[in-house]
mmCIF file of C-alpha atoms in Angstrom:
data_model
loop_
_atom_site.group_PDB
_atom_site.id
_atom_site.type_symbol
_atom_site.label_atom_id
_atom_site.label_comp_id
_atom_site.label_asym_id
_atom_site.label_seq_id
_atom_site.Cartn_x
_atom_site.Cartn_y
_atom_site.Cartn_z
ATOM 1 C CA MET A 1 0.000 0.000 0.000
ATOM 2 C CA ASP A 2 2.891 2.344 0.768
ATOM 3 C CA LEU A 3 4.121 1.866 -2.807
ATOM 4 C CA LEU A 4 0.829 3.315 -4.056
ATOM 5 C CA LEU A 5 0.470 6.196 -1.602
ATOM 6 C CA GLU A 6 4.061 7.231 -0.922
ATOM 7 C CA PRO A 7 4.659 9.170 -4.179
ATOM 8 C CA PHE A 8 1.614 11.379 -3.625
ATOM 9 C CA THR A 9 2.811 12.452 -0.173
ATOM 10 C CA VAL A 10 5.532 14.406 -1.979
ATOM 11 C CA THR A 11 4.245 17.932 -2.587
ATOM 12 C CA PHE A 12 5.139 18.283 -6.255
ATOM 13 C CA VAL A 13 3.798 14.823 -7.142
ATOM 14 C CA GLY A 14 0.512 15.488 -5.357
ATOM 15 C CA ARG A 15 0.256 18.809 -7.164
ATOM 16 C CA ALA A 16 0.997 17.049 -10.456
ATOM 17 C CA ALA A 17 -1.808 14.572 -9.788
ATOM 18 C CA VAL A 18 -4.326 17.366 -9.172
ATOM 19 C CA ALA A 19 -3.169 19.219 -12.295
ATOM 20 C CA GLY A 20 -3.348 16.068 -14.392
ATOM 21 C CA MET A 21 -6.862 15.240 -13.222
ATOM 22 C CA LEU A 22 -8.044 18.770 -14.012
ATOM 23 C CA VAL A 23 -6.561 18.366 -17.476
ATOM 24 C CA ALA A 24 -8.274 14.967 -17.786
ATOM 25 C CA VAL A 25 -11.678 16.506 -17.061
ATOM 26 C CA THR A 26 -11.118 19.357 -19.508
ATOM 27 C CA CYS A 27 -9.880 17.026 -22.235
ATOM 28 C CA ALA A 28 -12.798 14.644 -21.660
ATOM 29 C CA CYS A 29 -15.332 17.392 -22.391
ATOM 30 C CA ALA A 30 -13.588 18.654 -25.526
ATOM 31 C CA GLY A 31 -12.080 15.344 -26.643
ATOM 32 C CA THR A 32 -15.394 13.480 -26.732
ATOM 33 C CA TRP A 33 -16.618 15.844 -29.433
ATOM 34 C CA VAL A 34 -13.281 15.510 -31.261
ATOM 35 C CA VAL A 35 -13.684 11.720 -31.335
ATOM 36 C CA LEU A 36 -17.370 11.784 -32.296
ATOM 37 C CA ARG A 37 -16.772 14.295 -35.096
ATOM 38 C CA GLY A 38 -13.583 12.608 -36.341
ATOM 39 C CA THR A 39 -11.480 15.772 -36.045
ATOM 40 C CA ALA A 40 -8.401 14.394 -34.268
ATOM 41 C CA PHE A 41 -6.192 15.896 -36.998
ATOM 42 C CA LEU A 42 -7.570 19.338 -36.138
ATOM 43 C CA GLY A 43 -6.670 18.814 -32.477
ATOM 44 C CA ASP A 44 -3.160 17.717 -33.395
ATOM 45 C CA ALA A 45 -2.709 20.682 -35.730
ATOM 46 C CA MET A 46 -3.881 23.168 -33.113
ATOM 47 C CA ALA A 47 -1.551 21.652 -30.510
ATOM 48 C CA HIS A 48 1.474 22.012 -32.771
ATOM 49 C CA GLY A 49 0.286 25.333 -34.160
ATOM 50 C CA MET A 50 0.812 26.971 -30.762
ATOM 51 C CA LEU A 51 4.602 26.964 -31.262
ATOM 52 C CA PRO A 52 4.979 30.539 -32.597
ATOM 53 C CA GLY A 53 2.856 31.971 -29.786
ATOM 54 C CA VAL A 54 4.825 30.098 -27.125
ATOM 55 C CA ALA A 55 8.108 31.081 -28.764
ATOM 56 C CA VAL A 56 7.234 34.779 -28.889
ATOM 57 C CA ALA A 57 5.992 34.701 -25.298
ATOM 58 C CA ALA A 58 9.233 33.057 -24.140
ATOM 59 C CA LEU A 59 11.390 35.583 -25.987
ATOM 60 C CA VAL A 60 9.591 38.639 -24.588
ATOM 61 C CA GLY A 61 9.164 37.210 -21.092
ATOM 62 C CA ALA A 62 5.370 36.945 -21.230
ATOM 63 C CA PRO A 63 3.380 34.013 -19.737
ATOM 64 C CA LEU A 64 3.625 30.988 -22.026
ATOM 65 C CA HIS A 65 -0.086 30.249 -21.641
ATOM 66 C CA LEU A 66 -0.899 33.705 -23.018
ATOM 67 C CA GLY A 67 1.188 33.116 -26.136
ATOM 68 C CA ALA A 68 -0.222 29.621 -26.546
ATOM 69 C CA ALA A 69 -3.784 30.925 -26.272
ATOM 70 C CA ALA A 70 -3.138 33.641 -28.856
ATOM 71 C CA ALA A 71 -1.628 31.187 -31.344
ATOM 72 C CA ALA A 72 -4.366 28.600 -30.785
ATOM 73 C CA ALA A 73 -7.047 31.255 -31.238
ATOM 74 C CA THR A 74 -5.368 32.326 -34.483
ATOM 75 C CA MET A 75 -5.432 28.711 -35.663
ATOM 76 C CA ALA A 76 -9.105 28.364 -34.732
ATOM 77 C CA LEU A 77 -10.092 31.568 -36.551
ATOM 78 C CA GLY A 78 -8.010 30.587 -39.579
ATOM 79 C CA VAL A 79 -9.556 27.133 -39.797
ATOM 80 C CA THR A 80 -13.055 28.578 -39.451
ATOM 81 C CA GLY A 81 -12.425 31.139 -42.205
ATOM 82 C CA LEU A 82 -10.746 28.797 -44.701
ATOM 83 C CA ARG A 83 -13.364 26.077 -44.243
ATOM 84 C CA ARG A 84 -15.995 28.458 -45.610
ATOM 85 C CA HIS A 85 -14.216 28.579 -48.953
ATOM 86 C CA PRO A 86 -16.206 26.365 -51.354
ATOM 87 C CA ARG A 87 -13.104 24.879 -53.001
ATOM 88 C CA LEU A 88 -11.110 24.089 -49.872
ATOM 89 C CA GLY A 89 -11.780 21.009 -47.759
ATOM 90 C CA GLY A 90 -11.448 20.996 -43.997
ATOM 91 C CA ASP A 91 -8.256 18.916 -43.988
ATOM 92 C CA THR A 92 -6.685 21.202 -46.588
ATOM 93 C CA ALA A 93 -7.315 24.279 -44.443
ATOM 94 C CA VAL A 94 -5.996 22.577 -41.313
ATOM 95 C CA GLY A 95 -2.901 21.258 -43.103
ATOM 96 C CA LEU A 96 -2.007 24.628 -44.598
ATOM 97 C CA LEU A 97 -2.350 26.439 -41.296
ATOM 98 C CA LEU A 98 -0.374 23.744 -39.493
ATOM 99 C CA VAL A 99 2.566 24.059 -41.883
ATOM 100 C CA GLY A 100 2.460 27.845 -41.785
ATOM 101 C CA MET A 101 2.321 28.076 -37.988
ATOM 102 C CA LEU A 102 5.046 25.456 -37.503
ATOM 103 C CA ALA A 103 7.305 27.227 -39.991
ATOM 104 C CA LEU A 104 6.724 30.556 -38.257
ATOM 105 C CA GLY A 105 7.446 28.951 -34.891
ATOM 106 C CA VAL A 106 10.726 27.451 -36.078
ATOM 107 C CA ILE A 107 11.776 30.829 -37.478
ATOM 108 C CA VAL A 108 11.071 32.525 -34.147
ATOM 109 C CA VAL A 109 12.841 29.772 -32.184
ATOM 110 C CA SER A 110 15.910 29.973 -34.434
ATOM 111 C CA ALA A 111 16.271 33.646 -33.504
ATOM 112 C CA SER A 112 17.123 32.670 -29.918
ATOM 113 C CA PRO A 113 19.909 30.120 -29.298
ATOM 114 C CA SER A 114 18.874 29.846 -25.627
ATOM 115 C CA PHE A 115 15.362 28.638 -26.424
ATOM 116 C CA ALA A 116 16.172 24.898 -26.245
ATOM 117 C CA VAL A 117 15.057 24.380 -22.627
ATOM 118 C CA ASP A 118 11.760 26.136 -23.156
ATOM 119 C CA LEU A 119 11.176 24.178 -26.364
ATOM 120 C CA THR A 120 11.734 20.885 -24.543
ATOM 121 C CA ALA A 121 9.151 21.832 -21.921
ATOM 122 C CA TYR A 122 6.777 22.925 -24.683
ATOM 123 C CA LEU A 123 7.106 19.623 -26.540
ATOM 124 C CA PHE A 124 7.082 17.202 -23.611
ATOM 125 C CA GLY A 125 5.540 19.143 -20.726
ATOM 126 C CA ASP A 126 6.613 19.419 -17.095
ATOM 127 C CA VAL A 127 3.806 17.977 -14.995
ATOM 128 C CA LEU A 128 6.061 17.718 -11.924
ATOM 129 C CA GLY A 129 6.844 21.429 -12.155
ATOM 130 C CA VAL A 130 3.255 22.694 -11.971
ATOM 131 C CA ARG A 131 2.974 25.696 -9.651
ATOM 132 C CA PRO A 132 0.008 26.590 -7.387
ATOM 133 C CA GLY A 133 -0.963 29.473 -9.679
ATOM 134 C CA GLU A 134 -1.205 27.081 -12.629
ATOM 135 C CA LEU A 135 -3.509 24.848 -10.602
ATOM 136 C CA VAL A 136 -5.877 27.776 -10.216
ATOM 137 C CA LEU A 137 -5.779 28.401 -13.971
ATOM 138 C CA LEU A 138 -6.439 24.728 -14.721
ATOM 139 C CA ALA A 139 -9.349 24.689 -12.277
ATOM 140 C CA VAL A 140 -10.904 27.774 -13.888
ATOM 141 C CA VAL A 141 -10.497 26.302 -17.388
ATOM 142 C CA ALA A 142 -12.046 23.005 -16.255
ATOM 143 C CA ALA A 143 -15.010 24.792 -14.640
ATOM 144 C CA VAL A 144 -15.639 26.976 -17.707
ATOM 145 C CA THR A 145 -15.330 23.969 -20.024
ATOM 146 C CA ILE A 146 -17.873 21.984 -18.004
ATOM 147 C CA ALA A 147 -20.269 24.945 -17.941
ATOM 148 C CA VAL A 148 -20.034 25.578 -21.701
ATOM 149 C CA THR A 149 -20.426 21.865 -22.410
ATOM 150 C CA ALA A 150 -23.558 21.685 -20.257
ATOM 151 C CA VAL A 151 -25.157 24.822 -21.679
ATOM 152 C CA GLY A 152 -24.328 24.036 -25.314
ATOM 153 C CA HIS A 153 -24.892 20.285 -25.222
ATOM 154 C CA ARG A 154 -28.023 20.259 -27.397
ATOM 155 C CA ALA A 155 -26.546 22.664 -29.961
ATOM 156 C CA PHE A 156 -23.267 20.722 -30.100
ATOM 157 C CA LEU A 157 -25.107 17.427 -30.559
ATOM 158 C CA LEU A 158 -27.355 18.647 -33.359
ATOM 159 C CA ALA A 159 -24.466 20.407 -35.111
ATOM 160 C CA ALA A 160 -22.472 17.177 -34.965
ATOM 161 C CA VAL A 161 -25.363 15.095 -36.342
ATOM 162 C CA ASP A 162 -26.742 17.372 -39.069
ATOM 163 C CA GLU A 163 -26.351 21.134 -39.475
ATOM 164 C CA ARG A 164 -29.619 21.339 -41.428
ATOM 165 C CA ILE A 165 -31.559 19.891 -38.517
ATOM 166 C CA ALA A 166 -29.850 22.343 -36.204
ATOM 167 C CA ARG A 167 -30.946 25.265 -38.382
ATOM 168 C CA THR A 168 -34.559 24.097 -38.586
ATOM 169 C CA THR A 169 -34.736 23.922 -34.790
ATOM 170 C CA GLY A 170 -33.606 27.537 -34.508
ATOM 171 C CA LEU A 171 -30.029 26.845 -33.482
ATOM 172 C CA HIS A 172 -26.906 28.366 -35.016
ATOM 173 C CA PRO A 173 -24.486 25.640 -36.208
ATOM 174 C CA ARG A 174 -21.672 28.094 -36.899
ATOM 175 C CA ALA A 175 -21.874 29.471 -33.368
ATOM 176 C CA ALA A 176 -21.838 25.902 -32.069
ATOM 177 C CA GLN A 177 -18.787 25.136 -34.211
ATOM 178 C CA ALA A 178 -17.029 28.223 -32.878
ATOM 179 C CA ALA A 179 -17.839 27.230 -29.301
ATOM 180 C CA LEU A 180 -16.497 23.714 -29.908
ATOM 181 C CA LEU A 181 -13.288 25.179 -31.304
ATOM 182 C CA GLY A 182 -13.107 27.339 -28.193
ATOM 183 C CA LEU A 183 -13.417 24.253 -25.988
ATOM 184 C CA LEU A 184 -10.710 22.511 -27.987
ATOM 185 C CA THR A 185 -8.458 25.553 -27.713
ATOM 186 C CA ALA A 186 -8.957 25.761 -23.946
ATOM 187 C CA ALA A 187 -8.219 22.057 -23.498
ATOM 188 C CA ILE A 188 -5.031 22.202 -25.551
ATOM 189 C CA VAL A 189 -3.718 25.401 -23.970
ATOM 190 C CA ALA A 190 -4.435 24.073 -20.476
ATOM 191 C CA SER A 191 -2.843 20.707 -21.213
ATOM 192 C CA PHE A 192 0.362 21.599 -23.018
ATOM 193 C CA SER A 193 2.227 22.679 -19.873
ATOM 194 C CA VAL A 194 1.375 19.363 -18.219
ATOM 195 C CA VAL A 195 2.015 16.767 -20.939
ATOM 196 C CA GLY A 196 3.401 18.924 -23.776
ATOM 197 C CA THR A 197 2.103 19.436 -27.291
ATOM 198 C CA LEU A 198 3.547 16.178 -28.636
ATOM 199 C CA LEU A 199 1.588 14.237 -26.026
ATOM 200 C CA VAL A 200 -1.528 16.368 -25.533
ATOM 201 C CA LEU A 201 -3.381 14.493 -28.273
ATOM 202 C CA GLY A 202 -3.047 11.323 -26.198
ATOM 203 C CA MET A 203 -5.005 12.844 -23.306
ATOM 204 C CA LEU A 204 -7.410 14.589 -25.677
ATOM 205 C CA VAL A 205 -8.290 11.528 -27.770
ATOM 206 C CA ALA A 206 -7.366 8.287 -25.978
ATOM 207 C CA PRO A 207 -9.760 8.449 -22.962
ATOM 208 C CA PRO A 208 -12.795 9.583 -25.035
ATOM 209 C CA ALA A 209 -11.979 6.978 -27.717
ATOM 210 C CA ALA A 210 -11.920 4.297 -25.020
ATOM 211 C CA ALA A 211 -15.179 5.605 -23.549
ATOM 212 C CA VAL A 212 -17.241 5.666 -26.755
ATOM 213 C CA LEU A 213 -16.600 1.936 -27.185
ATOM 214 C CA TRP A 214 -18.922 1.316 -24.229
ATOM 215 C CA THR A 215 -21.734 3.836 -24.550
ATOM 216 C CA SER A 216 -23.661 5.776 -27.167
ATOM 217 C CA ARG A 217 -24.657 8.563 -24.769
ATOM 218 C CA VAL A 218 -22.458 11.646 -25.015
ATOM 219 C CA VAL A 219 -22.717 12.643 -21.348
ATOM 220 C CA THR A 220 -21.918 9.104 -20.210
ATOM 221 C CA ALA A 221 -18.969 8.980 -22.602
ATOM 222 C CA MET A 222 -17.614 12.269 -21.216
ATOM 223 C CA THR A 223 -17.950 11.029 -17.637
ATOM 224 C CA LEU A 224 -16.238 7.741 -18.442
ATOM 225 C CA ALA A 225 -13.528 9.556 -20.403
ATOM 226 C CA ALA A 226 -12.851 11.823 -17.414
ATOM 227 C CA ALA A 227 -12.571 8.779 -15.136
ATOM 228 C CA LEU A 228 -10.208 7.027 -17.540
ATOM 229 C CA GLY A 229 -8.135 10.185 -17.908
ATOM 230 C CA CYS A 230 -7.816 10.556 -14.131
ATOM 231 C CA ALA A 231 -6.843 6.889 -13.882
ATOM 232 C CA ALA A 232 -4.169 7.444 -16.546
ATOM 233 C CA VAL A 233 -2.773 10.366 -14.533
ATOM 234 C CA VAL A 234 -2.564 8.408 -11.266
ATOM 235 C CA ILE A 235 -1.190 5.235 -12.850
ATOM 236 C CA GLY A 236 1.211 7.189 -15.050
ATOM 237 C CA LEU A 237 2.628 9.144 -12.128
ATOM 238 C CA LEU A 238 3.045 5.946 -10.100
ATOM 239 C CA VAL A 239 4.898 4.218 -12.938
ATOM 240 C CA SER A 240 7.002 7.324 -13.533
ATOM 241 C CA TRP A 241 7.938 7.539 -9.836
ATOM 242 C CA HIS A 242 8.983 3.905 -9.461
ATOM 243 C CA ALA A 243 10.494 3.446 -12.928
ATOM 244 C CA SER A 244 12.176 6.888 -13.126
ATOM 245 C CA THR A 245 10.586 7.694 -16.481
ATOM 246 C CA ALA A 246 9.409 11.032 -17.895
ATOM 247 C CA ALA A 247 6.181 11.860 -16.058
ATOM 248 C CA GLY A 248 4.237 13.575 -18.857
ATOM 249 C CA ALA A 249 5.144 10.946 -21.438
ATOM 250 C CA THR A 250 4.268 8.142 -19.034
ATOM 251 C CA VAL A 251 0.849 9.660 -18.339
ATOM 252 C CA ALA A 252 0.117 9.993 -22.072
ATOM 253 C CA ALA A 253 1.368 6.458 -22.754
ATOM 254 C CA THR A 254 -0.841 5.132 -19.957
ATOM 255 C CA ALA A 255 -3.860 6.850 -21.520
ATOM 256 C CA VAL A 256 -3.147 5.129 -24.834
ATOM 257 C CA ALA A 257 -2.588 1.806 -23.033
ATOM 258 C CA LEU A 258 -5.984 2.127 -21.323
ATOM 259 C CA PHE A 259 -7.536 2.694 -24.744
ATOM 260 C CA ALA A 260 -5.852 -0.494 -26.008
ATOM 261 C CA VAL A 261 -7.232 -2.459 -23.046
ATOM 262 C CA SER A 262 -10.685 -0.988 -23.615
ATOM 263 C CA LEU A 263 -10.548 -1.857 -27.304
ATOM 264 C CA LEU A 264 -9.562 -5.469 -26.600
ATOM 265 C CA ALA A 265 -12.278 -5.795 -23.963
ATOM 266 C CA SER A 266 -14.897 -4.407 -26.354
ATOM 267 C CA LEU A 267 -13.823 -6.860 -29.051
ATOM 268 C CA VAL A 268 -14.209 -9.742 -26.584
ATOM 269 C CA ARG A 269 -17.634 -8.396 -25.599
ATOM 270 C CA ASP A 270 -18.750 -8.155 -29.232
ATOM 271 C CA ARG A 271 -17.497 -11.661 -30.001
ATOM 272 C CA ARG A 272 -19.327 -13.120 -27.021
ATOM 273 C CA ALA A 273 -22.496 -11.256 -28.013
ATOM 274 C CA ALA A 274 -22.244 -12.636 -31.548
ATOM 275 C CA THR A 275 -21.637 -16.153 -30.237
ATOM 276 C CA THR A 276 -24.639 -15.916 -27.910
ATOM 277 C CA ALA A 277 -26.882 -14.535 -30.633
ATOM 278 C CA ALA A 278 -25.986 -17.222 -33.189
ATOM 279 C CA PRO A 279 -27.617 -20.237 -31.393
ATOM 280 C CA SER A 280 -30.670 -18.120 -30.585
ATOM 281 C CA SER A 281 -31.201 -17.307 -34.242
ATOM 282 C CA ILE A 282 -30.808 -20.952 -35.172
ATOM 283 C CA GLU A 283 -33.237 -22.136 -32.476
ATOM 284 C CA GLY A 284 -35.723 -19.504 -33.517
ATOM 285 C CA THR A 285 -35.931 -20.688 -37.142
ATOM 286 C CA VAL A 286 -38.964 -22.641 -38.295
ATOM 287 C CA PRO A 287 -38.098 -25.689 -40.429
ATOM 288 C CA ALA A 288 -39.658 -25.756 -43.869
#
């Protein structure tokens, strides 16, 4: 029992656990819609597209979260604008903005030889270095994300199913899309300091992907995704502590591992259901 509890008695590990669980809740709310809408590439592009904002913030001494939020918002506005062009597909718009933002970020980074340490933290996160002030920020982001998700649930659901239905019911699909992009932006900006941009997609996609294998209800999927994300944080930090591995990477890898376990379990469930249904269908047939 001491092996399980001892790491969390250390102040910075306990703080990392709280930060990770707040990130898990935020990512569950936004990530469930990402999985249901099949827009994981957009999430990945927005995570990597924050580089120029973080780089500029680091060079001028501004808060990294502020630069990340500005860059992510620019990506979101750019994607929204380009997607309205009749000859450009969604993936084309996302890909172009991703390349442009990454190139701009590399140019900014190359202007400062001392940027390597900050870049490492940006890419891989520093969950064990979370400060009390960042916990407050993560808590506020999580609370706002939950509130927006609750208030906009019906609009988000109808916009995801069919925009025409949403319009006929008096809703505004474009406003719903903008709000969803806002949720995604908040989740990514809040998460990058914990697990880094290279690993944020794991927390954003893996728990919701594991959850939707077991339920068709969005709210239930979000709740299950939050639970799986919190489990990934606790297990990942335990493994990292005892195995001396990178904490953020271990948390993200644990999230993906939980998805793999969930996928295997769902395949076993489906096979058993098919096996059970087969004799029933045979017994229920009437001989000619």
